[in-house]
Amino acid sequence: MHIVYKSKPMPIHIDEYEHNSFEYDKWIISDDYRELKPGYEYRIIVSTKGTIKDYNDLTYDSILASGFVEKLTMLLKYVLGISLNSPYNQIFRKRIRAIDFREIPKGWEANIAEIDTYLMETLPSFARAVPIPTNGNMKTSILDELHIALNNYDSLDEEIKDLIAVHNSAIESDERACYLIMGKLIDMINWLYPLKHRLDRRIKETFPELIPFFGDTTIKDLMGIANSRKETRHYNASPQSPHPALTNQEAELYFQRIDILALDIVRIRLGLPKIAVEDEK
């Protein structure tokens, strides 16, 4: 027998899917894609190359497998573009969320399904609408890029590994912690790509592929928000002048722009293609 890890199903449509796999160290990494009615499911599957023959093998390989899957989960953010283990599909609004796809916190279980079944049995009749989230569309499987990311991760500079760790911490946290950690993330990016001119041209000159998404927003602008809002700093500008709260639009753009900037930086350092952002105008 082999130890097998399967990611949770991700609602991603793939235009041209062909099942494939590759070997990396002690593991075989593959994927699985299914078109359902309604929706789509895409998973990453990790299995041990070696056979489990006794409890010593089980204990040793399960420890190694868990560590490897944690590393794989971290890198999936930069290959897929979405986080596998974020408590939200994506934070769009600071205070408004029409549909909350929040998962049960790690380490807990709940009887929500049991209560749902009970409530349904108490109704004489009912109609139910189930929202089907669609996180994205891919032309082909991500396995080729995932293989590149795994091969190149160990050779990254320590500063980029730190950036990956902080970025993943932000997208896995709740909203209260998220904005604080994103403030640290943009601070790290500001250090990695220091301002060399009076006008901040870092996005236009270093990351021109992000211009359709950023518009006129600069790294300096994001640093300004990080240093001047109570959610991102948690202290007052002065005893007489408290920091204002993030507006809904600021919260949305602050999170999304720092997120996609970090995503682009890490993809480039991992040897993956730059992000392609379409201009909606």
Tab-separated table of C-alpha atoms in Angstrom:
chain	number	residue	atom	x	y	z
A	1	MET	CA	0.000	0.000	0.000
A	2	HIS	CA	0.983	3.637	-0.476
A	3	ILE	CA	0.183	6.774	1.511
A	4	VAL	CA	-2.038	9.028	-0.605
A	5	TYR	CA	-2.862	12.697	0.065
A	6	LYS	CA	-5.626	14.426	-1.893
A	7	SER	CA	-6.238	18.159	-1.864
A	8	LYS	CA	-9.729	19.454	-1.312
A	9	PRO	CA	-11.626	19.845	-4.617
A	10	MET	CA	-11.153	23.256	-6.202
A	11	PRO	CA	-13.896	24.686	-8.464
A	12	ILE	CA	-11.674	25.321	-11.481
A	13	HIS	CA	-12.549	24.670	-15.113
A	14	ILE	CA	-9.805	23.278	-17.389
A	15	ASP	CA	-10.193	23.682	-21.137
A	16	GLU	CA	-7.823	20.912	-22.282
A	17	TYR	CA	-7.219	18.444	-19.470
A	18	GLU	CA	-4.965	15.421	-19.847
A	19	HIS	CA	-4.187	13.315	-16.799
A	20	ASN	CA	-0.468	13.323	-16.060
A	21	SER	CA	1.998	12.861	-13.212
A	22	PHE	CA	5.634	13.383	-12.290
A	23	GLU	CA	8.048	12.041	-9.691
A	24	TYR	CA	9.779	14.274	-7.183
A	25	ASP	CA	12.090	12.832	-4.534
A	26	LYS	CA	10.007	10.236	-2.615
A	27	TRP	CA	6.664	11.272	-4.111
A	28	ILE	CA	4.470	10.877	-7.154
A	29	ILE	CA	2.429	14.019	-7.856
A	30	SER	CA	-0.608	13.835	-10.101
A	31	ASP	CA	-3.919	15.625	-10.544
A	32	ASP	CA	-7.547	14.789	-11.145
A	33	TYR	CA	-10.207	16.804	-12.953
A	34	ARG	CA	-13.932	16.123	-13.155
A	35	GLU	CA	-16.776	17.963	-14.815
A	36	LEU	CA	-19.843	17.665	-12.637
A	37	LYS	CA	-23.443	18.798	-12.954
A	38	PRO	CA	-23.180	21.543	-11.892
A	39	GLY	CA	-19.602	22.749	-11.486
A	40	TYR	CA	-16.074	21.397	-11.777
A	41	GLU	CA	-13.588	19.746	-9.402
A	42	TYR	CA	-9.804	19.844	-9.640
A	43	ARG	CA	-7.497	18.108	-7.144
A	44	ILE	CA	-3.796	17.578	-6.590
A	45	ILE	CA	-2.828	14.064	-5.477
A	46	VAL	CA	0.410	13.073	-3.729
A	47	SER	CA	1.377	9.436	-3.137
A	48	THR	CA	4.499	7.790	-1.760
A	49	LYS	CA	6.732	5.981	-4.246
A	50	GLY	CA	7.703	3.388	-1.669
A	51	THR	CA	5.374	0.687	-0.404
A	52	ILE	CA	4.279	0.733	3.240
A	53	LYS	CA	5.328	-2.660	4.629
A	54	ASP	CA	5.058	-2.151	8.390
A	55	TYR	CA	4.283	0.422	11.107
A	56	ASN	CA	7.821	1.802	11.003
A	57	ASP	CA	7.303	2.654	7.331
A	58	LEU	CA	3.891	4.134	8.102
A	59	THR	CA	5.192	6.373	10.886
A	60	TYR	CA	8.295	7.553	9.017
A	61	ASP	CA	6.623	8.108	5.634
A	62	SER	CA	3.544	9.823	7.101
A	63	ILE	CA	5.796	12.391	8.830
A	64	LEU	CA	7.743	13.010	5.616
A	65	ALA	CA	4.552	13.149	3.538
A	66	SER	CA	2.917	15.716	5.826
A	67	GLY	CA	5.973	17.965	5.628
A	68	PHE	CA	6.120	17.679	1.856
A	69	VAL	CA	2.397	18.402	1.438
A	70	GLU	CA	2.799	21.563	3.552
A	71	LYS	CA	5.529	22.736	1.167
A	72	LEU	CA	3.393	21.822	-1.833
A	73	THR	CA	0.410	23.700	-0.402
A	74	MET	CA	2.552	26.807	0.009
A	75	LEU	CA	3.747	26.663	-3.608
A	76	LEU	CA	0.292	25.973	-5.027
A	77	LYS	CA	-0.641	29.588	-4.309
A	78	TYR	CA	1.908	30.728	-6.906
A	79	VAL	CA	1.036	28.104	-9.495
A	80	LEU	CA	-2.754	28.211	-9.183
A	81	GLY	CA	-3.057	31.873	-8.257
A	82	ILE	CA	-5.436	30.991	-5.397
A	83	SER	CA	-4.779	29.633	-1.934
A	84	LEU	CA	-5.690	26.033	-1.243
A	85	ASN	CA	-6.207	26.524	2.504
A	86	SER	CA	-7.479	30.076	2.890
A	87	PRO	CA	-10.578	30.349	5.097
A	88	TYR	CA	-12.145	32.448	2.323
A	89	ASN	CA	-12.241	32.071	-1.434
A	90	GLN	CA	-11.049	35.658	-1.529
A	91	ILE	CA	-11.564	38.735	0.610
A	92	PHE	CA	-13.503	41.158	-1.575
A	93	ARG	CA	-15.047	43.511	0.948
A	94	LYS	CA	-14.118	44.558	4.437
A	95	ARG	CA	-17.638	44.562	5.852
A	96	ILE	CA	-19.869	43.159	3.126
A	97	ARG	CA	-19.959	39.552	1.938
A	98	ALA	CA	-23.092	38.350	0.174
A	99	ILE	CA	-22.142	34.679	0.408
A	100	ASP	CA	-19.620	33.445	2.971
A	101	PHE	CA	-17.754	30.297	1.997
A	102	ARG	CA	-15.805	30.240	5.246
A	103	GLU	CA	-14.650	26.777	6.270
A	104	ILE	CA	-14.745	25.256	9.745
A	105	PRO	CA	-11.524	26.281	11.554
A	106	LYS	CA	-8.756	23.690	11.643
A	107	GLY	CA	-8.965	21.357	14.606
A	108	TRP	CA	-12.771	21.542	14.844
A	109	GLU	CA	-15.775	19.707	13.503
A	110	ALA	CA	-19.441	20.678	13.576
A	111	ASN	CA	-22.892	19.134	13.217
A	112	ILE	CA	-24.067	21.685	10.654
A	113	ALA	CA	-25.007	19.004	8.103
A	114	GLU	CA	-26.975	17.105	10.755
A	115	ILE	CA	-28.943	20.217	11.731
A	116	ASP	CA	-29.541	21.032	8.061
A	117	THR	CA	-31.028	17.577	7.496
A	118	TYR	CA	-33.237	17.936	10.572
A	119	LEU	CA	-34.519	21.338	9.460
A	120	MET	CA	-35.310	20.053	5.992
A	121	GLU	CA	-37.417	17.259	7.511
A	122	THR	CA	-39.495	19.791	9.459
A	123	LEU	CA	-40.581	21.651	6.324
A	124	PRO	CA	-43.684	20.604	4.353
A	125	SER	CA	-41.942	21.617	1.139
A	126	PHE	CA	-38.933	23.659	0.158
A	127	ALA	CA	-36.802	24.914	-2.700
A	128	ARG	CA	-33.067	25.261	-2.295
A	129	ALA	CA	-30.542	27.302	-4.244
A	130	VAL	CA	-26.946	26.146	-3.815
A	131	PRO	CA	-24.282	28.671	-4.922
A	132	ILE	CA	-21.493	27.107	-6.983
A	133	PRO	CA	-18.323	29.211	-6.733
A	134	THR	CA	-16.000	29.346	-9.723
A	135	ASN	CA	-12.488	30.372	-8.775
A	136	GLY	CA	-11.013	30.335	-12.219
A	137	ASN	CA	-10.396	28.814	-15.598
A	138	MET	CA	-7.188	27.180	-16.795
A	139	LYS	CA	-6.248	26.086	-20.273
A	140	THR	CA	-4.301	23.014	-19.118
A	141	SER	CA	-3.176	21.239	-15.960
A	142	ILE	CA	-0.787	23.009	-13.583
A	143	LEU	CA	1.544	20.021	-13.122
A	144	ASP	CA	4.318	21.327	-15.395
A	145	GLU	CA	4.544	24.618	-13.501
A	146	LEU	CA	4.252	22.829	-10.167
A	147	HIS	CA	7.237	20.656	-11.106
A	148	ILE	CA	9.289	23.765	-11.960
A	149	ALA	CA	8.307	25.441	-8.679
A	150	LEU	CA	9.333	22.397	-6.631
A	151	ASN	CA	12.680	22.120	-8.417
A	152	ASN	CA	13.509	25.813	-7.941
A	153	TYR	CA	12.197	26.476	-4.421
A	154	ASP	CA	15.297	25.326	-2.500
A	155	SER	CA	17.564	27.659	-4.514
A	156	LEU	CA	15.500	30.787	-3.729
A	157	ASP	CA	17.078	33.575	-1.690
A	158	GLU	CA	16.098	33.490	1.961
A	159	GLU	CA	14.336	36.862	1.557
A	160	ILE	CA	11.977	35.349	-1.027
A	161	LYS	CA	11.321	32.306	1.164
A	162	ASP	CA	10.429	34.731	3.961
A	163	LEU	CA	8.134	36.603	1.568
A	164	ILE	CA	6.382	33.336	0.679
A	165	ALA	CA	5.946	32.455	4.368
A	166	VAL	CA	4.466	35.861	5.257
A	167	HIS	CA	2.232	35.903	2.159
A	168	ASN	CA	0.814	32.481	2.968
A	169	SER	CA	0.254	33.550	6.574
A	170	ALA	CA	-1.791	36.524	5.374
A	171	ILE	CA	-4.066	34.597	3.032
A	172	GLU	CA	-4.627	31.849	5.621
A	173	SER	CA	-5.537	34.249	8.433
A	174	ASP	CA	-8.814	35.877	9.401
A	175	GLU	CA	-9.656	39.414	8.284
A	176	ARG	CA	-8.439	41.095	11.472
A	177	ALA	CA	-4.941	39.638	11.114
A	178	CYS	CA	-4.914	39.691	7.317
A	179	TYR	CA	-4.524	43.453	6.886
A	180	LEU	CA	-1.792	43.643	9.516
A	181	ILE	CA	0.197	40.862	7.831
A	182	MET	CA	-0.367	42.412	4.401
A	183	GLY	CA	1.210	45.579	5.818
A	184	LYS	CA	4.327	43.572	6.652
A	185	LEU	CA	4.232	41.978	3.194
A	186	ILE	CA	4.247	45.311	1.326
A	187	ASP	CA	7.004	46.487	3.664
A	188	MET	CA	9.116	43.475	2.607
A	189	ILE	CA	8.378	44.151	-1.067
A	190	ASN	CA	9.360	47.795	-0.578
A	191	TRP	CA	12.703	46.585	0.845
A	192	LEU	CA	13.282	44.067	-1.962
A	193	TYR	CA	12.582	46.714	-4.617
A	194	PRO	CA	13.662	50.029	-3.039
A	195	LEU	CA	12.451	53.366	-4.369
A	196	LYS	CA	15.207	54.904	-6.533
A	197	HIS	CA	13.393	57.953	-7.909
A	198	ARG	CA	11.248	60.722	-6.509
A	199	LEU	CA	8.334	59.346	-8.518
A	200	ASP	CA	7.486	55.734	-7.811
A	201	ARG	CA	7.828	53.932	-11.149
A	202	ARG	CA	8.463	50.452	-9.757
A	203	ILE	CA	5.231	48.919	-11.048
A	204	LYS	CA	5.561	50.535	-14.474
A	205	GLU	CA	9.248	49.660	-14.897
A	206	THR	CA	9.672	46.364	-13.012
A	207	PHE	CA	6.181	44.846	-13.210
A	208	PRO	CA	4.589	46.384	-16.344
A	209	GLU	CA	2.403	43.276	-16.760
A	210	LEU	CA	0.448	44.446	-13.678
A	211	ILE	CA	-0.345	47.954	-14.986
A	212	PRO	CA	-3.883	47.004	-16.170
A	213	PHE	CA	-4.691	45.873	-12.618
A	214	PHE	CA	-2.807	48.564	-10.671
A	215	GLY	CA	-3.647	51.558	-12.830
A	216	ASP	CA	-1.967	54.581	-11.237
A	217	THR	CA	-1.560	52.910	-7.836
A	218	THR	CA	2.073	52.607	-6.739
A	219	ILE	CA	3.936	50.606	-4.108
A	220	LYS	CA	4.372	53.902	-2.272
A	221	ASP	CA	0.572	54.331	-2.223
A	222	LEU	CA	0.145	50.868	-0.691
A	223	MET	CA	2.830	51.649	1.882
A	224	GLY	CA	0.913	54.823	2.731
A	225	ILE	CA	-2.267	52.830	3.423
A	226	ALA	CA	-0.294	50.277	5.451
A	227	ASN	CA	1.106	53.047	7.655
A	228	SER	CA	-2.041	55.103	8.124
A	229	ARG	CA	-5.059	52.875	8.792
A	230	LYS	CA	-6.065	51.404	12.128
A	231	GLU	CA	-6.567	47.912	10.651
A	232	THR	CA	-3.027	47.858	9.261
A	233	ARG	CA	-1.146	49.508	12.137
A	234	HIS	CA	-3.407	49.352	15.233
A	235	TYR	CA	-2.113	52.558	16.791
A	236	ASN	CA	-2.922	56.242	16.493
A	237	ALA	CA	-1.102	58.800	14.404
A	238	SER	CA	-1.043	60.943	17.548
A	239	PRO	CA	-3.057	61.135	20.805
A	240	GLN	CA	-5.290	63.739	19.175
A	241	SER	CA	-5.504	62.163	15.702
A	242	PRO	CA	-6.423	58.459	15.505
A	243	HIS	CA	-5.842	56.568	12.273
A	244	PRO	CA	-8.995	56.336	10.122
A	245	ALA	CA	-10.522	52.978	9.232
A	246	LEU	CA	-10.104	51.353	5.819
A	247	THR	CA	-12.935	52.126	3.450
A	248	ASN	CA	-14.522	49.193	1.646
A	249	GLN	CA	-12.798	50.117	-1.625
A	250	GLU	CA	-9.433	50.608	0.093
A	251	ALA	CA	-9.735	47.222	1.818
A	252	GLU	CA	-10.540	45.446	-1.434
A	253	LEU	CA	-7.818	47.067	-3.531
A	254	TYR	CA	-5.219	46.992	-0.737
A	255	PHE	CA	-5.575	43.236	-0.299
A	256	GLN	CA	-5.885	42.326	-3.970
A	257	ARG	CA	-3.033	44.498	-5.236
A	258	ILE	CA	-0.530	43.395	-2.605
A	259	ASP	CA	-1.641	39.793	-3.131
A	260	ILE	CA	-1.145	39.849	-6.909
A	261	LEU	CA	2.147	41.769	-6.606
A	262	ALA	CA	3.567	39.153	-4.221
A	263	LEU	CA	2.217	36.434	-6.499
A	264	ASP	CA	4.006	37.918	-9.524
A	265	ILE	CA	7.281	38.417	-7.640
A	266	VAL	CA	7.404	34.812	-6.416
A	267	ARG	CA	6.407	33.377	-9.808
A	268	ILE	CA	9.255	35.273	-11.464
A	269	ARG	CA	11.761	34.082	-8.831
A	270	LEU	CA	10.541	30.483	-9.225
A	271	GLY	CA	11.173	30.653	-12.971
A	272	LEU	CA	7.482	30.688	-13.908
A	273	PRO	CA	5.901	32.972	-16.530
A	274	LYS	CA	4.787	36.410	-15.403
A	275	ILE	CA	1.132	36.992	-14.617
A	276	ALA	CA	-0.990	38.004	-17.598
A	277	VAL	CA	-3.535	40.661	-16.573
A	278	GLU	CA	-6.242	41.608	-19.042
A	279	ASP	CA	-7.422	45.196	-19.312
A	280	GLU	CA	-11.202	45.205	-18.931
A	281	LYS	CA	-11.639	48.591	-20.556
